[in-house]
Amino acid sequence: METVRIGQCDVYEVLVREHEAMLGAYVLSIVHEPAVAEDICQEAFIQGFHQLATLKQKERFPAWLRTIARNLALAELARQKREVAIDPRVMEGMEDVFCALDRNPDGSLWQERAKKLAECVESLPAPLNACCKLHYFESNSAKQIAEILEISLAAVLKRLERARLAIGACVERRLVANDR
Amino acid sequence: MSEPIPPQKKSDEAGAEPLTPRREGRIRACEGILRSRFGQRGTQAGHRALEQLRLQTSAPARIDNSRRKWLLPLAACVIAGVMGFLLYRSAQPKVESIAQLRASAKAVLIRNGKETAADTGAGLMAGDRIRVQDGGAATVVYPDKTEIELVAGTEAAFSAARSSAEGKVIVLDRGTLHASIAKQAESRPMWFVTPHAEAVVRGTRLKLALVDQQTRLEVTEGLVELVRKEERVAVNAGQYAVAREGVALASASSIIADPALTEDKTTLPKLKFDFEDGKRPALWVVGVIQAEPPREGNRFCLAGETTKDNPWSKVKISAGLRRTLFVHDMDLELSFDYWVDEKVGSLDFYVWNNTQQDSFGNFFITNLAQKKWTRATVRLARLSKEDGSKKMRVGDLINELSIQVGQEGGVLYVDNVEISRQHIEAPQEF
């Protein structure tokens, strides 16, 4: 980390490559729009580079980077007047999941660790699984999903809500509980 | 763009805990990870940030007043450094290039989503992608003389290291590449990434092909490690390994013995048909199952068919337009038993080459044994265009193969048809 502080982009590049997948997912959990999330991640990495001197514990780098990104994301939401504030307890809940994924005893990629969530999605009953994939993976709106699956909008919303609750519970069991 | 789903206060899930803000946060985190497709989406941000940082850090920095006393020695050092760097640079390729296109035809360079012709001599930057169109080829050379050859129909990304434990990284999205890899640092090996597995290389010659739902790695020299999560398999020179979802990684001949693969009807290390169940396999689209001309130990065979347009009896195996029967290689052989009547003096062979979008044949066997079951073996590498303008290339995807008599009205039966490699290594333990 010391060598990064004196401004070596090449060394910082390794940090960026290790954490960009995590940061992208984190910002997408706040702003939803992939293009906006990309811009925020880019800015967060740049600010992170310039503020590295303020980081005291190198193992805190991912959480520290998320703090920078969170501030940028909230500022963007405020600018868009879409959401002015998020309950700090909600942010703590998000950190629970991302901190659990930061732990890397086997030296695996973040993407591989994140795939534990895929097991949660796959364990959903088929109707919820289909809704979930159409919404999160293929960015379809609830209305579009209703048209694709030929079911009512209310049914889609209900299924998505059940899916997110079930995934949340599954992740708590698999990730957060182990982290406590 | 999908709208966020409004959180609800209650759930109809039996026994669900109340939705506290903290749980809501955990769920939001999961949603973000799902939207990012487990971190696969939106990875250009880091690349763009680094580009911007490089531009910023190359600009002159402001100097703190308290450090002015260091100004002159520092300036002298900087000037000396810059001069040294310029001298060094004059003898080196561009710093931002990680590799160079040494030869390229019908290839496209994709940089930051923009497509341009991949011209010979162009420098490749981390994150660049090369797509080779039908009939094209591209060779990429790294400063350490590592060479990567992309064949027609291949697309690969030349990525930056994902961690400090990685050197060069090539992501193969589709097609086939051949690599001759110079000795890499022990701590920073080269990685080849496909959807099914990753190959860790420290210096070797190999071929990597991504076909349909599996990755095939062939090693000509040295040793390559094929990795998938906790699975690791060593692939030695002269061996190959196949990685496919749901099938354990294995190398060399052990994969041939894997029933899941030998039953595969898409892309096989080995195709074999004995027709003994009396049913025509789905891949055979021309030919009729019949009780064969008598011989011991065999009951059924495939009889050639004629049509109004084609009076020459033939049998044909086809994987369909979009699927692959096999990937062509120099050591592939077609072996089969044949029985022909006295009218037949020769057998012709044709394949449809999906990569080159052309039919290849121009090869026949004569001096046939008539009215007697006989085994024949044909090297598929001998098939070519009639005018000799094209040849089958290693890595070409073949989706149809026909065997046809050369004489009108002749009768043909085939049995125990097999497409396999000439030399199959004995199983080895690692």
Coordinates of C-alpha atoms in Angstrom, one line a residue:
Chain A
M1 CA 0.0 0.0 0.0
E2 CA 2.9 2.3 0.7
T3 CA 4.2 2.1 -2.8
V4 CA 0.7 2.9 -4.1
R5 CA 0.6 6.0 -2.0
I6 CA 3.5 7.6 -3.9
G7 CA 1.4 7.3 -7.0
Q8 CA 2.2 4.2 -8.9
C9 CA -0.7 3.5 -11.2
D10 CA 0.6 0.1 -12.1
V11 CA 0.4 -1.1 -8.5
Y12 CA -3.0 0.6 -7.9
E13 CA -4.2 -1.2 -11.0
V14 CA -3.8 -4.5 -9.2
L15 CA -6.0 -3.2 -6.4
V16 CA -8.5 -1.9 -8.9
R17 CA -8.7 -5.3 -10.7
E18 CA -9.2 -7.1 -7.4
H19 CA -12.0 -4.9 -6.2
E20 CA -13.8 -3.6 -9.3
A21 CA -16.3 -6.4 -9.4
M22 CA -17.2 -5.9 -5.7
L23 CA -17.5 -2.2 -6.1
G24 CA -19.7 -2.5 -9.2
A25 CA -22.1 -4.7 -7.3
Y26 CA -22.1 -2.5 -4.3
V27 CA -22.9 0.7 -6.2
L28 CA -25.6 -1.2 -8.2
S29 CA -27.2 -2.0 -4.9
I30 CA -27.6 1.7 -4.3
V31 CA -28.2 3.3 -7.7
H32 CA -29.7 0.5 -9.9
E33 CA -28.7 2.2 -13.2
P34 CA -25.7 0.4 -14.6
A35 CA -24.3 3.4 -16.6
V36 CA -24.6 5.7 -13.5
A37 CA -23.0 3.0 -11.3
E38 CA -20.1 2.7 -13.7
D39 CA -19.5 6.4 -13.6
I40 CA -19.6 6.3 -9.8
C41 CA -17.2 3.4 -9.6
Q42 CA -14.8 5.2 -11.9
E43 CA -14.9 8.3 -9.8
A44 CA -14.6 6.3 -6.6
F45 CA -11.4 4.6 -7.9
I46 CA -9.9 8.0 -8.8
Q47 CA -10.8 9.5 -5.5
G48 CA -9.5 6.4 -3.7
F49 CA -6.1 6.8 -5.4
H50 CA -5.8 10.4 -4.3
Q51 CA -7.0 9.7 -0.8
L52 CA -4.9 6.6 -0.1
A53 CA -2.8 8.5 2.4
T54 CA -5.9 8.7 4.7
L55 CA -6.2 4.9 4.8
K56 CA -4.6 3.6 8.0
Q57 CA -5.3 -0.1 7.8
K58 CA -4.7 -1.7 4.4
E59 CA -7.0 -4.6 5.1
R60 CA -9.8 -2.0 5.4
F61 CA -9.3 -1.0 1.7
P62 CA -12.5 -2.6 0.3
A63 CA -14.7 -1.1 3.0
W64 CA -12.9 2.2 2.7
L65 CA -13.5 2.2 -1.0
R66 CA -17.1 1.4 -0.5
T67 CA -17.5 4.4 1.8
I68 CA -16.1 6.7 -1.0
A69 CA -18.5 5.1 -3.5
R70 CA -21.4 5.3 -1.1
N71 CA -20.9 9.0 -0.6
L72 CA -20.7 9.5 -4.3
A73 CA -23.8 7.4 -5.0
L74 CA -25.9 9.2 -2.4
A75 CA -24.8 12.5 -3.8
E76 CA -25.8 11.3 -7.2
L77 CA -29.2 10.2 -6.0
A78 CA -29.7 13.6 -4.2
R79 CA -28.7 15.3 -7.5
Q80 CA -31.3 13.3 -9.3
K81 CA -33.8 14.0 -6.5
R82 CA -34.7 10.3 -6.5
E83 CA -33.7 9.4 -3.0
V84 CA -32.2 11.9 -0.6
A85 CA -31.0 9.6 2.2
I86 CA -30.8 6.0 3.1
D87 CA -31.3 4.8 6.6
P88 CA -27.8 4.1 8.1
R89 CA -29.1 0.7 9.4
V90 CA -29.8 -0.2 5.8
M91 CA -26.2 0.6 4.9
E92 CA -25.1 -1.5 7.9
G93 CA -27.1 -4.4 6.5
M94 CA -25.4 -4.0 3.1
E95 CA -22.0 -3.9 4.8
D96 CA -22.9 -7.2 6.5
V97 CA -23.1 -8.9 3.2
F98 CA -20.1 -7.2 1.5
C99 CA -17.9 -7.6 4.6
A100 CA -18.7 -11.3 4.6
L101 CA -17.7 -11.5 0.9
D102 CA -14.5 -9.5 1.6
R103 CA -13.2 -12.4 3.7
N104 CA -11.0 -14.5 1.4
P105 CA -9.3 -17.3 3.2
D106 CA -8.8 -19.4 0.0
G107 CA -7.5 -16.6 -2.2
S108 CA -10.4 -16.9 -4.6
L109 CA -11.8 -14.1 -6.9
W110 CA -14.6 -12.0 -5.5
Q111 CA -16.8 -13.1 -8.4
E112 CA -16.4 -16.7 -7.3
R113 CA -17.3 -15.9 -3.7
A114 CA -20.3 -13.9 -4.9
K115 CA -21.6 -16.9 -6.8
K116 CA -22.7 -18.3 -3.5
L117 CA -25.7 -16.1 -4.1
A118 CA -26.3 -18.0 -7.3
E119 CA -27.1 -21.0 -5.2
C120 CA -29.7 -18.9 -3.4
V121 CA -31.3 -17.9 -6.7
E122 CA -31.3 -21.5 -7.9
S123 CA -32.9 -22.7 -4.8
L124 CA -35.9 -20.5 -5.4
P125 CA -39.1 -22.2 -6.6
A126 CA -39.3 -22.1 -10.4
P127 CA -41.8 -19.2 -10.7
L128 CA -39.8 -17.0 -8.4
N129 CA -36.5 -18.1 -10.0
A130 CA -37.8 -17.1 -13.5
C131 CA -39.0 -13.7 -12.3
C132 CA -35.8 -13.1 -10.4
K133 CA -33.5 -13.8 -13.4
L134 CA -35.6 -11.8 -15.8
H135 CA -35.5 -8.8 -13.4
Y136 CA -32.0 -8.8 -12.1
F137 CA -30.0 -10.5 -14.8
E138 CA -31.8 -9.2 -17.9
S139 CA -33.0 -5.9 -16.4
N140 CA -36.6 -6.3 -17.4
S141 CA -39.2 -4.2 -15.6
A142 CA -42.0 -5.8 -13.7
K143 CA -44.3 -4.9 -16.6
Q144 CA -42.1 -6.5 -19.1
I145 CA -41.8 -9.6 -17.0
A146 CA -45.6 -9.7 -16.8
E147 CA -45.8 -9.7 -20.6
I148 CA -43.1 -12.3 -21.0
L149 CA -44.6 -14.7 -18.5
E150 CA -48.2 -13.8 -19.4
I151 CA -49.2 -13.2 -15.8
S152 CA -50.5 -10.1 -14.1
L153 CA -48.3 -7.2 -12.9
A154 CA -49.5 -7.8 -9.4
A155 CA -48.4 -11.4 -9.6
V156 CA -44.9 -10.3 -10.8
L157 CA -44.5 -7.8 -8.1
K158 CA -45.6 -10.4 -5.5
R159 CA -43.2 -13.0 -6.9
L160 CA -40.3 -10.5 -7.0
E161 CA -41.0 -9.5 -3.4
R162 CA -41.1 -13.1 -2.3
A163 CA -37.9 -13.8 -4.2
R164 CA -36.0 -10.9 -2.7
L165 CA -37.1 -11.9 0.8
A166 CA -36.1 -15.6 0.2
I167 CA -32.7 -14.6 -1.2
G168 CA -32.1 -12.3 1.7
A169 CA -32.9 -15.1 4.1
C170 CA -30.7 -17.5 2.2
V171 CA -27.8 -15.1 2.2
E172 CA -28.1 -14.5 5.9
R173 CA -27.9 -18.2 6.5
R174 CA -25.0 -18.8 4.1
L175 CA -22.9 -15.7 4.4
V176 CA -23.7 -13.4 7.3
A177 CA -24.4 -16.1 9.9
N178 CA -20.9 -17.6 9.2
D179 CA -19.4 -14.2 9.6
R180 CA -20.8 -13.5 13.0
Chain B
M1 CA -33.9 -0.5 -17.2
S2 CA -35.7 -2.3 -14.4
E3 CA -37.2 -0.2 -11.7
P4 CA -36.3 -1.1 -8.1
I5 CA -39.0 -3.3 -6.4
P6 CA -40.5 -1.4 -3.5
P7 CA -39.8 -3.1 -0.2
Q8 CA -43.0 -4.3 1.5
K9 CA -43.5 -4.5 5.2
K10 CA -44.9 -7.9 5.3
S11 CA -44.2 -11.2 3.6
D12 CA -46.4 -14.1 2.9
E13 CA -43.4 -16.4 3.6
A14 CA -44.4 -18.7 6.4
G15 CA -42.3 -17.9 9.5
A16 CA -40.5 -15.0 7.8
E17 CA -38.7 -12.6 10.2
P18 CA -39.8 -8.9 10.2
L19 CA -38.2 -6.8 7.5
T20 CA -36.0 -4.6 9.6
P21 CA -33.9 -1.9 8.0
R22 CA -30.8 -4.0 8.5
R23 CA -32.4 -7.0 6.7
E24 CA -33.5 -4.6 4.0
G25 CA -29.9 -3.6 3.6
R26 CA -28.8 -7.1 3.3
I27 CA -31.4 -7.7 0.6
R28 CA -30.3 -4.6 -1.2
A29 CA -26.7 -5.9 -1.2
C30 CA -27.9 -9.1 -2.7
E31 CA -29.9 -7.3 -5.4
G32 CA -26.8 -5.3 -6.3
I33 CA -24.7 -8.4 -6.6
L34 CA -27.4 -10.0 -8.8
R35 CA -27.7 -6.9 -11.0
S36 CA -24.0 -7.0 -11.5
R37 CA -24.3 -10.7 -12.5
F38 CA -22.0 -11.7 -9.7
G39 CA -19.5 -9.0 -10.6
Q40 CA -19.3 -9.8 -14.3
R41 CA -21.0 -6.6 -15.4
G42 CA -19.6 -3.1 -15.3
T43 CA -15.9 -3.8 -15.1
Q44 CA -15.0 -1.0 -17.5
A45 CA -15.1 1.5 -14.6
G46 CA -11.7 0.4 -13.3
H47 CA -10.1 0.5 -16.7
R48 CA -11.5 4.0 -17.3
A49 CA -10.3 5.2 -13.9
L50 CA -6.8 3.9 -14.5
E51 CA -6.6 5.6 -17.9
Q52 CA -7.7 8.9 -16.2
L53 CA -5.2 8.4 -13.4
R54 CA -2.4 7.8 -15.8
L55 CA -3.2 11.0 -17.6
Q56 CA -3.4 12.9 -14.3
T57 CA -0.2 11.4 -12.9
S58 CA 1.7 12.2 -16.1
A59 CA 0.9 16.0 -15.5
P60 CA 3.4 18.0 -13.4
A61 CA 2.7 17.8 -9.7
R62 CA 2.6 20.8 -7.3
I63 CA 5.5 21.0 -4.9
D64 CA 5.0 21.8 -1.2
N65 CA 6.9 25.0 -0.1
S66 CA 8.5 23.2 2.8
R67 CA 10.2 20.9 0.4
R68 CA 11.6 23.6 -1.9
K69 CA 15.1 22.8 -0.8
W70 CA 14.8 19.5 -2.5
L71 CA 13.7 21.1 -5.7
L72 CA 17.0 21.3 -7.6
P73 CA 18.3 17.8 -6.8
L74 CA 14.8 16.4 -7.5
A75 CA 14.6 18.3 -10.8
A76 CA 18.0 16.9 -11.8
C77 CA 16.9 13.4 -10.9
V78 CA 13.7 13.9 -12.9
I79 CA 15.5 15.2 -15.9
A80 CA 18.0 12.3 -15.8
G81 CA 15.1 9.9 -15.3
V82 CA 13.2 11.4 -18.2
M83 CA 16.2 11.3 -20.5
G84 CA 16.9 7.7 -19.6
F85 CA 13.3 6.8 -20.1
L86 CA 13.2 8.5 -23.5
L87 CA 16.3 6.6 -24.5
Y88 CA 14.8 3.4 -23.3
R89 CA 11.4 4.2 -24.9
S90 CA 13.0 4.8 -28.3
A91 CA 14.0 1.1 -28.4
Q92 CA 10.8 -0.3 -27.0
P93 CA 7.2 -0.6 -28.2
K94 CA 4.6 1.8 -26.8
V95 CA 4.4 1.6 -23.0
E96 CA 0.6 1.3 -23.0
S97 CA 0.6 -1.6 -25.4
I98 CA 0.7 -5.0 -23.7
A99 CA 1.1 -6.9 -27.0
Q100 CA 1.2 -6.3 -30.7
L101 CA -0.8 -7.7 -33.7
R102 CA 1.9 -9.3 -35.8
A103 CA -0.4 -10.6 -38.5
S104 CA -4.0 -10.0 -39.0
A105 CA -6.6 -10.7 -41.7
K106 CA -10.4 -10.2 -41.4
A107 CA -10.1 -9.4 -37.7
V108 CA -11.7 -6.7 -35.6
L109 CA -10.2 -4.8 -32.7
I110 CA -12.8 -3.9 -30.0
R111 CA -11.6 -1.2 -27.6
N112 CA -13.9 0.4 -25.1
G113 CA -16.9 -1.0 -27.1
K114 CA -15.7 0.6 -30.4
E115 CA -14.9 -1.7 -33.3
T116 CA -12.1 -1.0 -35.8
A117 CA -10.2 -3.1 -38.2
A118 CA -7.4 -4.9 -36.4
D119 CA -4.4 -3.9 -38.6
T120 CA -1.1 -5.7 -38.6
G121 CA 1.3 -3.9 -36.3
A122 CA -1.4 -2.4 -34.0
G123 CA -0.7 -2.3 -30.3
L124 CA -3.0 -4.1 -27.9
M125 CA -4.0 -2.5 -24.6
A126 CA -5.3 -4.3 -21.5
G127 CA -9.0 -4.9 -22.0
D128 CA -8.8 -5.0 -25.9
R129 CA -10.7 -7.7 -27.6
I130 CA -10.0 -9.3 -31.0
R131 CA -12.7 -10.9 -33.1
V132 CA -11.6 -13.0 -36.1
Q133 CA -14.2 -13.3 -38.8
D134 CA -14.7 -16.3 -41.1
G135 CA -11.7 -16.9 -43.3
G136 CA -9.5 -14.6 -41.2
A137 CA -6.8 -15.1 -38.6
A138 CA -4.8 -13.0 -36.2
T139 CA -1.5 -13.5 -34.4
V140 CA -0.7 -11.5 -31.2
V141 CA 2.8 -11.3 -29.9
Y142 CA 3.8 -10.2 -26.4
P143 CA 7.2 -8.5 -25.7
D144 CA 8.5 -11.8 -24.2
K145 CA 7.8 -13.5 -27.6
T146 CA 4.7 -15.3 -26.4
E147 CA 2.6 -15.8 -29.4
I148 CA -1.2 -16.3 -29.6
E149 CA -2.8 -17.3 -32.8
L150 CA -6.6 -16.8 -33.1
V151 CA -8.3 -18.9 -35.8
A152 CA -11.4 -17.9 -37.8
G153 CA -14.5 -17.5 -35.7
T154 CA -12.6 -16.8 -32.5
E155 CA -13.1 -13.9 -30.1
A156 CA -10.8 -13.3 -27.2
A157 CA -10.1 -10.5 -24.8
F158 CA -6.5 -9.6 -23.7
S159 CA -7.1 -8.5 -20.1
A160 CA -5.0 -7.0 -17.4
A161 CA -4.1 -9.2 -14.4
R162 CA -7.0 -9.6 -12.0
S163 CA -4.7 -9.9 -9.0
S164 CA -1.1 -9.7 -8.1
A165 CA -0.7 -13.4 -8.6
E166 CA -1.5 -13.3 -12.3
G167 CA 0.5 -12.3 -15.3
K168 CA -1.0 -12.1 -18.8
V169 CA -4.7 -13.0 -18.9
I170 CA -6.6 -14.0 -22.1
V171 CA -10.3 -14.6 -22.0
L172 CA -11.5 -16.9 -24.7
D173 CA -15.1 -16.2 -25.5
R174 CA -15.5 -18.5 -28.5
G175 CA -13.4 -20.3 -31.1
T176 CA -9.9 -21.7 -30.9
L177 CA -6.5 -20.3 -30.2
H178 CA -3.0 -21.7 -30.5
A179 CA -0.4 -20.5 -28.1
S180 CA 3.3 -20.7 -27.9
I181 CA 4.2 -19.3 -24.5
A182 CA 7.6 -18.1 -23.4
K183 CA 8.8 -18.9 -19.9
Q184 CA 6.6 -16.9 -17.4
A185 CA 7.6 -15.8 -13.9
E186 CA 6.8 -18.5 -11.4
S187 CA 4.8 -16.0 -9.3
R188 CA 2.9 -14.5 -12.2
P189 CA 1.8 -17.3 -14.6
M190 CA -0.3 -16.7 -17.7
W191 CA -4.0 -17.4 -17.4
F192 CA -6.4 -18.5 -20.1
V193 CA -10.0 -18.1 -19.0
T194 CA -13.1 -19.7 -20.5
P195 CA -16.6 -20.0 -19.1
H196 CA -15.8 -23.6 -18.0
A197 CA -12.3 -23.5 -16.5
E198 CA -9.0 -21.6 -16.4
A199 CA -5.7 -22.8 -17.6
V200 CA -2.6 -21.7 -15.7
V201 CA 0.5 -21.7 -17.9
R202 CA 4.2 -21.0 -17.1
G203 CA 5.7 -21.7 -20.6
T204 CA 4.4 -24.2 -23.1
R205 CA 2.7 -24.8 -26.4
L206 CA -1.0 -25.4 -26.3
K207 CA -4.3 -25.2 -28.1
L208 CA -7.5 -24.1 -26.5
A209 CA -10.9 -24.5 -28.1
L210 CA -14.3 -23.4 -26.9
V211 CA -17.0 -25.3 -28.7
D212 CA -20.6 -25.5 -27.8
Q213 CA -20.8 -26.1 -24.1
Q214 CA -17.2 -27.2 -23.3
T215 CA -13.6 -26.1 -23.3
R216 CA -10.9 -28.4 -24.8
L217 CA -7.3 -27.9 -23.9
E218 CA -4.5 -29.6 -25.8
V219 CA -0.9 -29.4 -24.7
T220 CA 1.9 -29.9 -27.2
E221 CA 4.8 -29.0 -25.0
G222 CA 5.3 -28.5 -21.2
L223 CA 2.7 -28.7 -18.5
V224 CA -0.5 -26.8 -18.1
E225 CA -2.8 -26.8 -15.1
L226 CA -6.5 -26.7 -15.7
V227 CA -8.4 -25.2 -12.8
R228 CA -12.0 -24.9 -11.9
K229 CA -12.9 -23.8 -8.3
E230 CA -11.3 -26.5 -6.1
E231 CA -10.6 -28.8 -9.0
R232 CA -7.2 -28.9 -10.6
V233 CA -5.9 -31.2 -13.3
A234 CA -2.4 -31.3 -14.8
V235 CA -2.2 -31.7 -18.5
N236 CA 1.1 -32.9 -19.9
A237 CA 2.6 -32.6 -23.3
G238 CA 0.7 -34.8 -25.8
Q239 CA -2.4 -34.9 -23.6
Y240 CA -5.7 -33.0 -23.6
A241 CA -8.4 -32.2 -21.2
V242 CA -12.1 -31.2 -21.5
A243 CA -13.9 -28.9 -19.1
R244 CA -17.7 -29.0 -19.2
E245 CA -20.3 -28.1 -16.6
G246 CA -21.4 -31.1 -14.6
V247 CA -18.4 -33.2 -15.6
A248 CA -15.3 -33.5 -13.4
L249 CA -12.1 -32.2 -14.9
A250 CA -9.9 -35.0 -16.3
S251 CA -7.0 -35.2 -18.6
A252 CA -5.9 -37.3 -21.5
S253 CA -7.5 -40.7 -22.1
S254 CA -9.4 -40.7 -18.9
I255 CA -11.9 -38.3 -20.5
I256 CA -12.4 -40.7 -23.4
A257 CA -13.6 -43.3 -20.9
D258 CA -16.1 -40.9 -19.4
P259 CA -19.5 -42.2 -20.3
A260 CA -21.0 -38.7 -20.0
L261 CA -18.8 -37.6 -22.8
T262 CA -18.9 -40.6 -25.0
E263 CA -22.7 -40.4 -25.0
D264 CA -22.6 -36.7 -25.9
K265 CA -24.1 -36.0 -29.3
T266 CA -22.6 -32.6 -29.9
T267 CA -18.8 -32.3 -29.7
L268 CA -17.0 -35.4 -28.9
P269 CA -13.4 -36.5 -28.4
K270 CA -14.7 -39.7 -30.0
L271 CA -17.8 -40.7 -32.0
K272 CA -18.7 -44.3 -32.2
F273 CA -21.8 -46.0 -33.7
D274 CA -22.4 -49.8 -33.9
F275 CA -26.2 -49.6 -34.7
E276 CA -26.7 -52.7 -32.6
D277 CA -29.9 -51.5 -30.9
G278 CA -31.6 -51.6 -34.3
K279 CA -32.5 -47.9 -34.2
R280 CA -31.0 -45.1 -36.4
P281 CA -29.2 -42.7 -34.1
A282 CA -30.5 -39.2 -34.3
L283 CA -27.3 -37.8 -35.8
W284 CA -27.6 -40.0 -38.8
V285 CA -29.8 -38.2 -41.2
V286 CA -29.3 -40.4 -44.3
G287 CA -29.2 -44.1 -44.1
V288 CA -31.5 -46.9 -43.1
I289 CA -31.0 -49.4 -40.3
Q290 CA -31.0 -53.0 -41.7
A291 CA -30.1 -56.5 -40.7
E292 CA -26.6 -56.6 -42.1
P293 CA -25.1 -59.0 -44.6
P294 CA -24.3 -61.9 -42.4
R295 CA -21.3 -61.9 -40.2
E296 CA -20.7 -63.2 -36.7
G297 CA -21.3 -60.9 -33.7
N298 CA -23.1 -58.1 -35.5
R299 CA -26.8 -57.8 -36.2
F300 CA -27.6 -54.4 -37.6
C301 CA -25.9 -51.9 -39.8
L302 CA -26.7 -48.7 -41.7
A303 CA -27.6 -49.1 -45.4
G304 CA -26.9 -46.3 -47.9
E305 CA -29.9 -44.4 -49.3
T306 CA -30.5 -43.0 -52.7
T307 CA -32.8 -40.1 -53.6
K308 CA -34.3 -38.9 -56.9
D309 CA -31.6 -36.2 -57.0
N310 CA -28.8 -38.4 -55.8
P311 CA -28.7 -41.9 -57.3
W312 CA -25.4 -42.7 -55.5
S313 CA -26.1 -44.6 -52.4
K314 CA -24.9 -42.7 -49.3
V315 CA -25.0 -42.4 -45.5
K316 CA -24.7 -39.1 -43.8
I317 CA -24.2 -37.9 -40.2
S318 CA -25.1 -34.4 -39.3
A319 CA -25.2 -32.3 -36.1
G320 CA -27.4 -29.7 -37.7
L321 CA -26.4 -26.2 -38.8
R322 CA -25.7 -24.7 -35.5
R323 CA -24.0 -27.6 -33.7
T324 CA -20.7 -29.3 -34.1
L325 CA -20.0 -32.9 -34.9
F326 CA -16.3 -32.6 -34.2
V327 CA -13.4 -30.2 -34.2
H328 CA -11.0 -30.9 -37.0
D329 CA -7.5 -31.8 -36.1
M330 CA -4.6 -33.3 -38.0
D331 CA -4.8 -36.7 -36.3
L332 CA -8.5 -37.3 -36.6
E333 CA -9.5 -40.5 -38.4
L334 CA -12.7 -41.9 -39.7
S335 CA -12.8 -45.7 -39.4
F336 CA -15.7 -47.9 -40.4
D337 CA -16.6 -51.4 -41.7
Y338 CA -18.1 -51.4 -45.2
W339 CA -19.8 -53.9 -47.4
V340 CA -20.4 -53.0 -51.1
D341 CA -21.6 -55.0 -54.0
E342 CA -19.8 -55.6 -57.3
K343 CA -21.0 -52.4 -58.9
V344 CA -19.1 -50.2 -56.4
G345 CA -15.5 -49.4 -57.2
S346 CA -14.9 -46.4 -55.0
L347 CA -16.2 -44.6 -51.9
D348 CA -16.2 -40.8 -51.7
F349 CA -16.1 -38.7 -48.5
Y350 CA -17.4 -35.2 -47.8
V351 CA -17.7 -33.0 -44.8
W352 CA -19.4 -29.6 -44.3
N353 CA -16.9 -27.3 -42.7
N354 CA -19.0 -24.8 -40.7
T355 CA -16.0 -22.6 -39.9
Q356 CA -15.0 -22.1 -43.6
Q357 CA -18.7 -22.4 -44.7
D358 CA -17.7 -24.8 -47.4
S359 CA -17.9 -28.5 -48.4
F360 CA -14.6 -30.4 -48.4
G361 CA -14.1 -33.8 -50.1
N362 CA -12.0 -34.6 -53.1
F363 CA -11.0 -37.8 -51.5
F364 CA -12.0 -41.4 -52.3
I365 CA -10.8 -44.9 -51.7
T366 CA -10.6 -47.5 -54.4
N367 CA -9.6 -51.2 -54.6
L368 CA -12.6 -52.0 -52.4
A369 CA -13.2 -55.5 -51.2
Q370 CA -16.7 -56.4 -52.7
K371 CA -19.4 -58.4 -51.0
K372 CA -17.2 -58.8 -47.9
W373 CA -17.1 -56.8 -44.7
T374 CA -13.9 -54.8 -44.6
R375 CA -12.5 -52.2 -42.2
A376 CA -11.4 -48.9 -43.8
T377 CA -9.6 -46.0 -42.2
V378 CA -9.5 -42.5 -43.6
R379 CA -7.4 -39.5 -42.3
L380 CA -9.8 -36.6 -42.4
A381 CA -6.9 -34.2 -42.9
R382 CA -6.8 -35.5 -46.5
L383 CA -10.1 -33.9 -47.4
S384 CA -9.8 -30.7 -49.5
K385 CA -11.5 -28.6 -52.1
E386 CA -11.6 -30.1 -55.6
D387 CA -9.6 -27.3 -57.1
G388 CA -7.1 -27.5 -54.2
S389 CA -7.8 -23.9 -53.2
K390 CA -8.6 -24.7 -49.6
K391 CA -7.7 -27.2 -47.0
M392 CA -9.2 -28.1 -43.7
R393 CA -7.6 -26.3 -40.9
V394 CA -7.0 -27.4 -37.3
G395 CA -9.8 -26.1 -35.2
D396 CA -12.4 -26.0 -38.0
L397 CA -15.9 -26.9 -36.8
I398 CA -17.3 -29.8 -38.8
N399 CA -21.0 -30.5 -38.6
E400 CA -21.7 -33.0 -41.4
L401 CA -20.0 -36.0 -42.9
S402 CA -21.1 -38.2 -45.8
I403 CA -19.8 -41.5 -47.2
Q404 CA -21.0 -42.1 -50.8
V405 CA -20.5 -44.8 -53.4
G406 CA -18.8 -43.6 -56.6
Q407 CA -21.0 -45.7 -58.9
E408 CA -24.6 -45.3 -59.6
G409 CA -26.8 -48.2 -58.5
G410 CA -24.2 -49.6 -56.1
V411 CA -25.2 -51.0 -52.7
L412 CA -23.5 -49.7 -49.6
Y413 CA -23.6 -50.8 -45.9
V414 CA -21.6 -49.3 -43.1
D415 CA -21.1 -50.4 -39.5
N416 CA -19.0 -49.6 -36.4
V417 CA -18.4 -46.1 -37.6
E418 CA -15.9 -44.2 -35.5
I419 CA -14.2 -40.9 -35.5
S420 CA -11.3 -40.8 -33.2
R421 CA -7.7 -39.7 -32.8
Q422 CA -4.9 -41.7 -34.2
H423 CA -3.0 -41.9 -30.9
I424 CA -4.7 -42.0 -27.6
E425 CA -2.4 -41.8 -24.6
A426 CA -2.6 -44.4 -21.9
P427 CA -4.3 -43.2 -18.7
Q428 CA -1.9 -41.5 -16.3
E429 CA -2.1 -40.7 -12.6
F430 CA -1.3 -37.3 -11.3

